[in-house]
RNA sequence: GGUCCCAUAGCUCAGCUGGAUAGAGCAACAGAUUUCUAAUCUGUAGGUCUUAGGUUCGAAUCCUAAUGGGAUCACCA
């Protein structure tokens, strides 16, 4: 729409002898109840036009109509100049912009960005909260890729620490040598089972100690279970062979399980980092910070940074015994990532409960003069809550990712069968379709919401398949493919022969042309929700068109070919948009 | 207590850098299928945009404060 802005700048200059920047012209889509597609708000111009908003709008409208031949007409309502572009313009847009393969394909922008997401703990299976994280990270990575970035998807696996020792210890004590093979249980679930078991036993011991007169605080410290787990962690850090060997074995079980879940979710990674390799990093940075005077050492030997002048607190960056804390590791890992890739931006997909941590992390790196620190971004998202409140792994009040996925597939199956669809599919084809639809419903449900908002998930209320949902959009795609499959040859252009658009056609073309700037917007805001809401608009526009106008039974061949092209373009935009959300679209459903 | 985030229809959410009578979906009600897939389409009903000030020609949007909800402020990660 640049040409309209340019022309408007020219109009203002010619009519009112005033120089404006392109940014001063506020273009917006015309509201549905008015004639036209593009609206210029003329209130701001009255200052120098010294005329009423209506008169100003009329003046500019008249000028534009004479100046720009794509403009076929205009009307003015109060301070709003509604511009109609000619059908020839919109038809040309379809053929020369939307239909070519290059549509919405961005040239590489020369920038490299790392998107870290997932970053699981290896002591328990993934739950719904992780699902949101994974889908969000994956989608943002795909959107950035589409916008021209070179993207590295990374996963920082939290594979060490007290939590995994808890699972290991419980397995040693109560496991009787169980393995995923011997039980048939998915590895991550098996390990998670012992994590829960640890907590159960631990609580029992706490209660015992309390009944013997200890305070809650002391009981938590003194319970044998926790002491053993801590000993185990020390052994791990000391490189004890047996502990390391058990640790490796159980982590492999977990990775095997995660691999299956990742595959079902359709996410992938280019680079894995493991905390067992990175947890000692960061001490160099602490030294560097001390040398630069950014950090200071207290009498007990601990190292801190004073952020009070930034409205924050003092923050510990190294323990008095010289060991690392979370912050130390993250400082080191940030440097490691940068050394590995020299990326321009680095995104951390982590829940908003860690807002403070990342604020501090980024601030420290900036204070240390790391020029790459300005490219760090915390993609913070809201928690997924249940009607009962927060999900807690230890208490078993979680919506398990694998369970959820199979429930979604099951629901997709029931819906499909109830509607009597695809009865001629083979079992394998059906399974694949149910997975596609079920995941489409789940992914869309999670991604259509602004990431920073918290999300309420009611397990008793199934995710919708109708209305503003993934399956609705998938269905629209399947519909189009069905129509296209009925013509023998690919639609031919017949450019220039179709002259007059129906309003449904014009609206649909307009929606399609918005795709590139929607990608830009979503990329700059790191928001899959923008894509999700956009593709819904496209699907709605198509369905309306489909309902009002017959494609295959069009009045004449020219119209039919044009509509086939329009349908094909719609299918393409839907498929690509959904791809950015990590959602597949079926040929039939 | 300090800091940060959120608040829009009964429910779930849109509303881009301030612009027209605040929009969708679900749920409710009424319709549409001899015609390309009814997981669709059309219509009805549903709102003091939490509240109070302020900036502005103009505020759901920006600023301040209050209220309610959430998070965080560990020598945990």
XYZ file of C-alpha atoms (C1' of nucleotides) in Angstrom:
666
model
C 0.000 0.000 0.000
C 3.081 2.146 -0.232
C 1.882 3.845 -3.373
C -1.155 5.214 -1.579
C 0.955 6.622 1.212
C 3.308 8.201 -1.285
C 0.415 9.691 -3.178
C -1.134 10.999 0.016
C 2.116 12.699 0.992
C 2.153 14.272 -2.445
C -1.477 15.338 -2.097
C -0.859 17.067 1.211
C 2.159 18.822 -0.224
C 0.268 20.003 -3.299
C -2.919 21.002 -1.505
C -1.597 22.406 1.747
C 2.092 23.056 1.126
C 2.961 20.813 4.063
C 5.660 18.141 4.152
C 4.722 14.895 5.823
C 6.594 11.664 6.377
C 5.168 8.359 5.279
C 4.700 7.534 8.954
C 2.343 10.501 9.362
C -0.203 8.929 7.050
C -2.232 6.467 9.060
C -3.639 3.815 6.763
C -6.112 1.318 8.076
C -8.377 -1.250 6.522
C -11.830 0.172 5.890
C -14.457 -1.134 8.234
C -16.842 -3.599 6.697
C -19.913 -1.398 6.877
C -18.390 1.228 4.592
C -17.523 1.259 0.937
C -13.831 0.921 0.157
C -10.780 -1.078 1.261
C -8.304 1.467 2.579
C -8.991 4.363 4.895
C -6.991 7.482 5.600
C -7.847 9.349 8.784
C -7.941 13.043 7.996
C -8.372 14.564 11.447
C -4.643 15.195 11.870
C -4.520 17.122 8.579
C -7.052 19.749 9.597
C -4.373 21.631 11.506
C -2.754 22.774 8.296
C -5.623 22.346 5.829
C -7.664 24.808 7.884
C -10.766 23.067 6.656
C -13.223 20.635 8.154
C -12.201 16.976 8.253
C -14.861 16.240 5.618
C -13.619 18.920 3.251
C -10.026 17.837 3.785
C -10.981 14.257 3.015
C -12.774 15.301 -0.137
C -9.838 17.383 -1.323
C -7.340 14.615 -0.785
C -9.688 12.005 -2.191
C -10.192 14.037 -5.357
C -6.470 14.538 -5.745
C -5.713 10.870 -5.238
C -8.376 9.739 -7.624
C -6.894 11.870 -10.379
C -3.329 11.017 -9.503
C -3.496 7.253 -8.950
C -5.243 5.162 -11.508
C -5.592 2.150 -9.214
C -8.003 4.229 -7.168
C -11.482 3.852 -8.548
C -13.398 5.937 -6.064
C -13.709 7.310 -2.585
C -16.161 8.470 0.009
C -15.770 10.584 3.078
C -17.537 10.047 6.366
C -16.570 12.484 9.075
C -12.787 12.411 9.240
C -12.436 9.198 7.335
C -11.454 9.038 3.705
C -12.428 5.611 2.420
C -10.625 4.652 -0.737
C -11.780 2.027 -3.195
C -9.160 0.374 -5.308
C -10.194 -0.884 -8.703
C -11.036 -4.499 -9.332
C -8.268 -4.516 -11.906
C -5.846 -3.669 -9.110
C -7.015 -6.495 -6.876
C -7.033 -9.008 -9.701
C -3.559 -7.932 -10.624
C -2.499 -8.367 -6.977
C -3.723 -11.924 -7.044
C -1.864 -12.816 -10.217
C 1.349 -10.916 -9.780
C 1.775 -11.013 -6.001
C -0.129 -13.780 -4.319
C 0.013 -16.604 -6.830
C 3.732 -16.648 -7.652
C 5.861 -18.995 -5.574
C 7.804 -16.030 -4.303
C 4.771 -14.718 -2.388
C 5.555 -14.139 1.281
C 9.035 -15.586 0.759
C 11.418 -13.194 2.454
C 14.972 -12.732 1.341
C 17.565 -13.601 3.978
C 18.016 -10.525 6.142
C 21.537 -11.514 7.060
C 20.700 -11.921 10.712
C 21.190 -14.957 12.837
C 18.973 -15.758 15.774
C 18.969 -18.583 18.285
C 15.677 -19.683 19.751
C 16.048 -21.759 22.875
C 12.960 -23.620 23.931
C 11.700 -26.777 25.620
C 14.657 -27.035 28.022
C 13.198 -29.863 30.091
C 14.273 -31.397 33.367
C 15.122 -35.050 32.956
C 13.371 -36.304 36.044
C 9.795 -36.382 34.805
C 7.683 -36.485 31.679
C 6.484 -33.397 29.849
C 3.198 -31.810 30.849
C 0.884 -29.222 29.350
C 3.069 -26.329 30.461
C 5.975 -27.804 28.515
C 3.669 -28.300 25.570
C 2.935 -24.592 25.471
C 6.632 -23.848 25.704
C 7.517 -26.264 22.905
C 4.823 -25.098 20.528
C 5.593 -21.482 21.204
C 9.328 -21.836 20.723
C 8.968 -23.916 17.608
C 6.465 -21.546 16.078
C 8.464 -18.415 16.843
C 11.501 -20.066 15.291
C 9.527 -20.877 12.148
C 8.116 -17.368 11.966
C 11.569 -15.815 12.274
C 12.825 -18.171 9.592
C 9.995 -17.067 7.333
C 10.851 -13.442 8.028
C 14.361 -13.963 6.707
C 16.444 -14.872 9.731
C 18.881 -17.724 9.906
C 17.533 -19.632 12.895
C 19.171 -22.045 15.289
C 16.731 -23.936 17.487
C 18.376 -24.955 20.699
C 17.435 -27.021 23.691
C 19.220 -26.642 27.003
C 18.590 -29.909 28.790
C 18.597 -29.730 32.547
C 20.048 -33.177 33.019
C 21.739 -32.835 36.404
C 20.955 -31.676 39.863
C 19.041 -32.689 42.911
C 15.817 -33.428 41.042
C 17.262 -36.208 38.930
C 19.039 -37.606 42.000
C 15.654 -37.893 43.663
C 14.365 -40.081 40.858
C 17.570 -42.095 40.844
C 17.474 -42.675 44.580
C 13.846 -43.743 44.609
C 14.511 -46.107 41.743
C 17.477 -47.616 43.577
C 15.423 -48.131 46.702
C 12.109 -49.253 45.312
C 12.666 -50.010 41.651
C 13.622 -53.685 41.792
C 15.581 -53.166 38.621
C 12.632 -52.019 36.570
C 13.401 -50.734 33.103
C 11.293 -49.365 30.269
C 11.854 -52.692 28.517
C 10.749 -54.795 31.476
C 7.652 -52.747 32.170
C 6.795 -51.506 28.709
C 6.524 -48.058 30.198
C 7.764 -44.979 28.385
C 11.163 -44.045 29.797
C 10.323 -40.543 30.943
C 7.181 -41.778 32.654
C 9.079 -44.522 34.424
C 11.597 -42.051 35.783
C 8.822 -39.612 36.664
C 7.063 -42.324 38.616
C 10.087 -42.572 40.915
C 10.257 -38.838 41.273
C 6.729 -38.877 42.631
C 7.576 -41.873 44.779
C 10.545 -40.044 46.246
C 8.353 -37.182 47.251
C 5.833 -39.502 48.847
C 8.453 -41.238 50.963
C 10.112 -37.955 51.779
C 6.857 -36.489 53.028
C 6.254 -39.587 55.120
C 9.628 -39.125 56.780
C 8.968 -35.461 57.381
C 5.710 -36.310 59.107
C 7.475 -38.898 61.246
C 10.129 -36.445 62.331
C 7.514 -33.850 63.075
C 5.587 -36.270 65.237
C 8.828 -36.825 67.114
C 8.938 -33.151 67.913
C 11.018 -31.607 65.128
C 9.958 -28.398 63.475
C 8.790 -28.529 59.888
C 11.897 -26.742 58.764
C 14.243 -29.118 60.536
C 12.291 -32.159 59.477
C 12.663 -31.127 55.853
C 16.392 -30.843 56.283
C 16.906 -33.970 58.342
C 14.759 -36.511 56.560
C 17.006 -39.405 55.462
C 15.628 -39.363 51.921
C 16.733 -35.829 51.195
C 20.088 -36.387 52.855
C 20.717 -39.405 50.699
C 19.736 -37.495 47.596
C 22.143 -34.736 48.492
C 24.899 -37.276 49.074
C 24.153 -38.734 45.708
C 24.461 -35.330 44.086
C 27.840 -34.866 45.734
C 28.948 -38.246 44.470
C 27.768 -37.274 41.022
C 29.786 -34.095 41.149
C 32.769 -36.085 42.348
C 32.385 -38.400 39.382
C 31.434 -41.536 41.312
C 31.286 -44.331 38.773
C 28.161 -46.092 39.978
C 26.197 -42.900 40.328
C 27.304 -41.636 36.937
C 26.441 -44.912 35.332
C 22.943 -44.960 36.837
C 22.526 -41.315 35.889
C 23.454 -42.050 32.295
C 21.123 -45.011 32.116
C 18.137 -43.190 33.502
C 18.735 -40.115 31.367
C 18.805 -42.310 28.289
C 15.404 -43.676 29.250
C 14.133 -40.164 29.561
C 15.610 -39.029 26.247
C 13.997 -41.955 24.535
C 10.662 -40.900 25.994
C 11.147 -37.214 25.198
C 12.092 -38.115 21.654
C 8.716 -39.726 21.158
C 6.862 -36.767 22.624
C 8.840 -34.297 20.532
C 8.044 -36.299 17.467
C 4.347 -36.318 18.288
C 4.479 -32.590 18.882
C 6.374 -32.099 15.655
C 9.186 -30.048 17.179
C 12.893 -30.321 16.482
C 16.239 -28.842 17.477
C 19.481 -27.965 15.751
C 21.590 -27.774 18.867
C 21.406 -29.430 22.257
C 23.155 -28.064 25.293
C 23.378 -30.154 28.446
C 23.618 -28.623 31.842
C 25.973 -31.365 32.938
C 28.408 -29.723 30.517
C 27.552 -26.130 31.256
C 26.934 -26.028 34.992
C 30.544 -25.214 35.752
C 30.699 -22.444 33.196
C 30.441 -18.858 34.199
C 33.241 -18.709 36.716
C 35.427 -17.038 34.113
C 32.770 -14.422 33.718
C 32.663 -13.931 37.451
C 36.422 -13.315 37.409
C 36.009 -10.983 34.478
C 33.264 -9.102 36.271
C 35.374 -8.791 39.408
C 38.284 -7.462 37.369
C 36.028 -4.932 35.708
C 34.585 -3.903 39.021
C 31.074 -4.886 38.003
C 30.943 -7.505 40.785
C 32.178 -7.319 44.337
C 33.241 -9.933 46.851
C 31.840 -10.103 50.348
C 33.867 -11.089 53.391
C 32.649 -14.669 53.266
C 33.998 -14.983 49.728
C 30.663 -14.889 47.931
C 30.437 -12.696 44.834
C 27.586 -10.249 44.184
C 26.396 -7.558 41.878
C 24.668 -4.472 43.183
C 21.678 -3.616 41.026
C 19.957 -1.308 43.462
C 20.633 1.708 41.249
C 18.576 -0.074 38.558
C 15.689 -0.585 40.932
C 16.620 -4.210 41.566
C 18.399 -5.931 44.442
C 21.814 -7.256 45.146
C 22.206 -10.543 43.360
C 24.496 -13.441 44.182
C 26.575 -14.683 41.266
C 28.917 -17.087 43.074
C 28.538 -18.929 46.374
C 30.919 -18.417 49.229
C 32.287 -21.918 48.696
C 33.094 -20.970 45.127
C 30.403 -23.097 43.513
C 27.984 -21.951 40.844
C 24.421 -20.856 41.215
C 21.802 -20.748 38.476
C 22.905 -17.268 37.483
C 26.531 -18.296 37.158
C 25.599 -21.075 34.789
C 23.383 -18.891 32.702
C 26.057 -16.249 32.368
C 28.442 -18.919 31.183
C 25.939 -20.543 28.874
C 25.042 -17.222 27.272
C 28.718 -16.689 26.493
C 29.044 -20.249 25.216
C 26.126 -19.838 22.871
C 27.543 -16.608 21.553
C 30.967 -18.133 21.055
C 29.391 -21.000 19.148
C 27.229 -18.987 16.778
C 27.884 -15.248 17.012
C 24.186 -14.676 16.547
C 22.586 -11.250 16.438
C 19.721 -12.253 18.655
C 19.178 -14.933 21.240
C 15.734 -15.802 22.469
C 14.924 -17.662 25.658
C 11.514 -19.292 25.704
C 10.895 -19.530 29.418
C 7.822 -18.998 31.586
C 7.096 -15.617 33.136
C 7.899 -16.899 36.605
C 11.495 -16.275 35.583
C 11.027 -12.695 34.419
C 13.200 -11.379 37.208
C 15.976 -13.853 36.555
C 16.278 -12.891 32.913
C 16.020 -9.212 33.605
C 18.987 -9.581 35.916
C 20.881 -11.899 33.590
C 20.627 -9.527 30.639
C 21.429 -6.515 32.757
C 24.569 -8.126 34.135
C 25.808 -8.973 30.664
C 25.154 -5.437 29.513
C 26.971 -4.006 32.480
C 29.892 -6.231 31.634
C 30.021 -4.569 28.272
C 29.067 -7.594 26.183
C 28.004 -5.945 22.974
C 25.874 -8.954 22.058
C 23.795 -8.609 25.232
C 21.404 -6.191 23.561
C 20.277 -9.033 21.302
C 19.078 -11.145 24.208
C 15.344 -11.526 24.609
C 13.234 -13.378 27.119
C 10.203 -14.797 25.349
C 8.106 -14.869 28.463
C 4.817 -16.702 28.451
C 2.056 -17.173 30.964
C 1.523 -20.295 32.976
C -1.036 -22.875 32.028
C -3.413 -23.213 34.943
C -6.091 -25.755 35.685
C -9.429 -24.834 37.219
C -7.987 -26.290 40.416
C -4.963 -24.017 40.190
C -1.341 -24.554 39.353
C -0.008 -27.817 37.993
C 2.441 -29.579 40.277
C 4.453 -32.539 39.039
C 5.218 -33.777 42.491
C 1.611 -33.835 43.457
C 0.512 -35.488 40.288
C -1.865 -32.644 39.408
C -0.569 -32.261 35.887
C -2.006 -32.731 32.466
C 0.466 -35.164 30.993
C 1.619 -34.317 27.463
C 1.424 -37.866 26.109
C -2.002 -38.471 27.630
C -3.251 -35.218 26.222
C -1.976 -35.999 22.748
C -3.698 -39.354 22.656
C -6.894 -37.854 24.021
C -6.840 -35.295 21.248
C -6.372 -38.060 18.684
C -9.229 -39.978 20.220
C -11.536 -36.974 20.090
C -10.555 -36.349 16.478
C -11.441 -39.931 15.718
C -14.840 -39.673 17.368
C -15.643 -36.434 15.574
C -14.565 -37.778 12.229
C -16.536 -40.968 12.618
C -19.614 -39.150 13.835
C -19.514 -37.052 10.687
C -18.990 -40.110 8.537
C -15.825 -38.775 6.924
C -13.028 -40.584 5.097
C -14.533 -44.013 5.493
C -12.440 -45.185 2.551
C -9.107 -44.464 4.292
C -6.816 -47.268 5.381
C -6.168 -47.695 9.097
C -2.785 -45.998 8.787
C -4.220 -43.100 6.859
C -6.925 -42.688 9.446
C -4.450 -42.716 12.305
C -2.400 -40.073 10.575
C -5.460 -37.935 9.962
C -6.639 -38.198 13.561
C -3.217 -37.152 14.718
C -3.179 -34.206 12.325
C -6.605 -33.001 13.390
C -6.165 -33.658 17.085
C -2.851 -31.856 17.179
C -4.278 -29.117 15.004
C -6.972 -28.510 17.588
C -4.535 -28.562 20.493
C -1.827 -26.454 18.886
C -4.228 -23.850 17.621
C -5.910 -23.697 21.007
C -2.595 -22.973 22.689
C -1.117 -20.669 20.065
C -4.036 -18.420 19.269
C -3.686 -16.757 22.634
C -1.163 -13.980 23.197
C 1.869 -15.762 24.684
C 2.192 -13.491 27.665
C -1.297 -14.223 28.887
C -1.900 -17.030 31.266
C -3.977 -19.840 29.954
C -6.748 -21.716 31.651
C -7.128 -25.316 30.612
C -10.079 -27.345 31.778
C -9.407 -31.054 31.246
C -13.106 -31.772 31.631
C -13.997 -29.537 28.742
C -12.684 -30.897 25.491
C -10.892 -28.591 23.106
C -13.299 -27.357 20.458
C -13.250 -28.537 16.857
C -15.691 -25.950 15.598
C -15.557 -22.207 15.140
C -12.326 -20.399 15.862
C -10.239 -23.559 15.939
C -7.496 -25.479 14.188
C -9.828 -28.057 12.648
C -11.988 -25.282 11.176
C -8.981 -23.983 9.289
C -7.817 -27.461 8.369
C -11.296 -28.192 7.087
C -11.242 -25.094 4.941
C -8.009 -26.288 3.394
C -9.415 -29.763 2.782
C -12.427 -28.221 1.118
C -10.292 -26.275 -1.281
C -8.139 -29.266 -2.086
C -11.267 -31.232 -2.751
C -12.447 -28.683 -5.288
C -9.056 -28.476 -6.929
C -8.825 -32.235 -7.148
C -11.908 -32.242 -9.336
C -10.280 -30.389 -12.167
C -7.951 -32.325 -14.369
C -5.459 -29.622 -15.129
C -4.007 -27.015 -12.910
C -5.962 -23.792 -13.246
C -4.656 -21.582 -16.012
C -4.103 -17.885 -15.436
C -6.224 -16.271 -18.152
C -4.912 -13.048 -16.787
C -6.719 -9.905 -17.674
C -9.908 -11.517 -18.800
C -11.722 -11.504 -15.502
C -12.941 -7.966 -14.918
C -15.417 -7.534 -12.111
C -15.034 -8.880 -8.591
C -17.777 -9.970 -6.268
C -17.345 -8.489 -2.795
C -16.508 -11.922 -1.362
C -13.727 -12.281 -3.912
C -12.345 -8.832 -3.207
C -12.395 -9.410 0.556
C -10.608 -12.701 0.137
C -7.883 -11.266 -2.094
C -7.439 -8.440 0.371
C -7.002 -10.928 3.208
C -4.464 -12.929 1.199
C -2.361 -9.875 0.388
C -1.958 -9.188 4.101
C 0.150 -12.300 4.593
C 3.657 -10.842 4.193
C 3.122 -7.963 6.565
C 1.452 -10.316 9.021
C 4.640 -12.384 9.051
C 6.673 -9.251 9.698
C 4.384 -8.231 12.503
C 4.411 -11.680 14.102
C 8.201 -11.862 13.829
C 8.802 -8.489 15.400
C 6.405 -9.283 18.227
C 7.490 -12.927 18.601
C 3.841 -13.812 18.476
C 2.342 -16.880 16.803
C -1.039 -15.558 17.956
C -0.865 -12.927 15.245
C -0.467 -15.606 12.584
C -3.188 -17.721 14.182
C -5.702 -14.908 14.128
C -4.730 -13.962 10.608
C -5.181 -17.399 9.121
C -8.564 -17.615 10.792
C -9.587 -14.458 8.933
C -8.436 -15.991 5.670
C -10.353 -19.197 6.312
C -13.476 -17.270 7.239
C -13.224 -15.127 4.116
C -12.786 -18.203 1.992
C -15.743 -19.998 3.507
C -17.939 -17.034 2.879
C -16.786 -16.845 -0.723
C -17.224 -20.591 -1.105
C -20.727 -20.407 0.216
C -21.810 -17.519 -1.991
C -20.063 -18.352 -5.242
C -19.732 -21.632 -7.021
C -16.281 -22.386 -8.324
C -16.793 -25.421 -10.532
C -20.244 -24.308 -11.658
C -19.207 -20.740 -12.352
C -21.095 -18.753 -14.954
C -18.371 -19.062 -17.537
C -14.912 -20.512 -18.053
C -13.051 -17.292 -17.315
C -14.798 -16.956 -13.971
C -14.196 -20.597 -13.173
C -10.480 -20.333 -13.893
C -10.215 -17.178 -11.855
C -11.950 -18.732 -8.882
C -9.803 -21.826 -9.097
C -6.780 -19.575 -8.913
C -8.228 -17.739 -5.976
C -8.978 -21.019 -4.215
C -5.488 -22.324 -4.907
C -3.967 -19.136 -3.531
C -6.116 -19.428 -0.410
C -5.038 -23.008 0.147
C -1.419 -21.983 -0.188
C -1.674 -19.153 2.319
C -3.560 -21.359 4.765
C -1.008 -24.135 4.467
C 1.925 -21.785 4.908
C 0.374 -19.929 7.824
C -0.489 -23.124 9.605
C 3.018 -24.357 8.900
C 4.336 -21.375 10.838
C 2.273 -22.626 13.768
C 3.571 -26.145 13.344
C 0.146 -27.340 12.245
C -0.319 -29.608 9.262
C -3.286 -29.356 6.956
C -4.858 -32.468 5.434
C -5.960 -32.997 1.832
C -9.216 -34.445 3.045
C -11.076 -34.586 6.302
C 6.404 -4.687 51.935
C 9.500 -3.690 46.890
C 9.280 -4.936 41.673
C 6.941 -7.078 37.285
C 2.620 -9.046 34.470
C -2.697 -9.362 33.686
C -8.141 -7.266 33.820
C -12.761 -6.355 27.069
C -20.023 -10.073 26.114
C -22.234 -15.726 30.601
C -17.320 -18.516 28.885
C -12.577 -18.386 25.699
C -10.223 -14.609 23.144
C -9.149 -10.408 18.872
C -8.690 -5.247 18.761
C -1.579 -3.324 14.860
C 2.096 2.213 16.103
C -4.497 6.462 19.886
C -9.460 7.041 15.237
C -15.872 5.659 12.831
C -21.628 2.525 16.113
C -15.565 -2.053 20.524
C -15.243 -7.427 17.025
C -14.904 -13.145 16.629
C -15.774 -18.156 18.493
C -18.375 -21.160 22.190
C -22.919 -21.584 24.794
C -28.631 -19.848 23.681
C -32.378 -18.930 20.027
C -34.106 -18.676 14.615
C -32.809 -20.046 9.673
C -29.836 -22.188 5.115
C -28.010 -28.445 2.160
C -32.010 -31.436 -5.324
C -25.906 -27.461 -6.519
C -17.945 -27.722 -5.448
C -17.344 -31.461 2.039
C -23.018 -28.518 7.073
C -15.995 -29.614 11.170
C -19.726 -24.761 6.855
C -22.871 -20.277 6.059
C -26.792 -16.362 7.550
C -29.480 -13.886 11.369
C -31.158 -12.600 16.711
C -29.648 -11.690 21.543
C -25.591 -10.488 24.706
C -20.769 -4.527 26.651
C -20.811 1.770 32.033
C -13.809 -2.214 27.768
C -12.436 -3.338 36.633
C -12.768 1.889 38.950
C -11.288 7.158 39.358
C -8.561 11.037 37.455
C -5.306 13.073 33.399
C -3.213 14.000 28.176
C -5.864 14.646 23.232
C -9.973 17.238 18.137
C -10.596 11.776 19.577
C -8.688 6.742 24.708
C -10.237 -0.312 25.299
C -5.338 1.526 23.505
C -0.959 6.519 26.346
C 0.065 8.571 31.786
C -1.109 8.449 37.273
C -3.587 6.203 41.278
C -6.860 2.565 43.335
C -9.151 -2.471 43.326
C -8.918 -7.617 42.069
C -5.879 -11.825 40.203
C -0.939 -13.952 39.189
C 4.406 -14.070 39.519
C 8.893 -12.815 41.815
C 12.216 -10.743 45.538
C 16.949 -18.247 47.882
C 24.443 -19.230 48.902
C 17.060 -23.690 44.631
C 16.861 -24.434 39.291
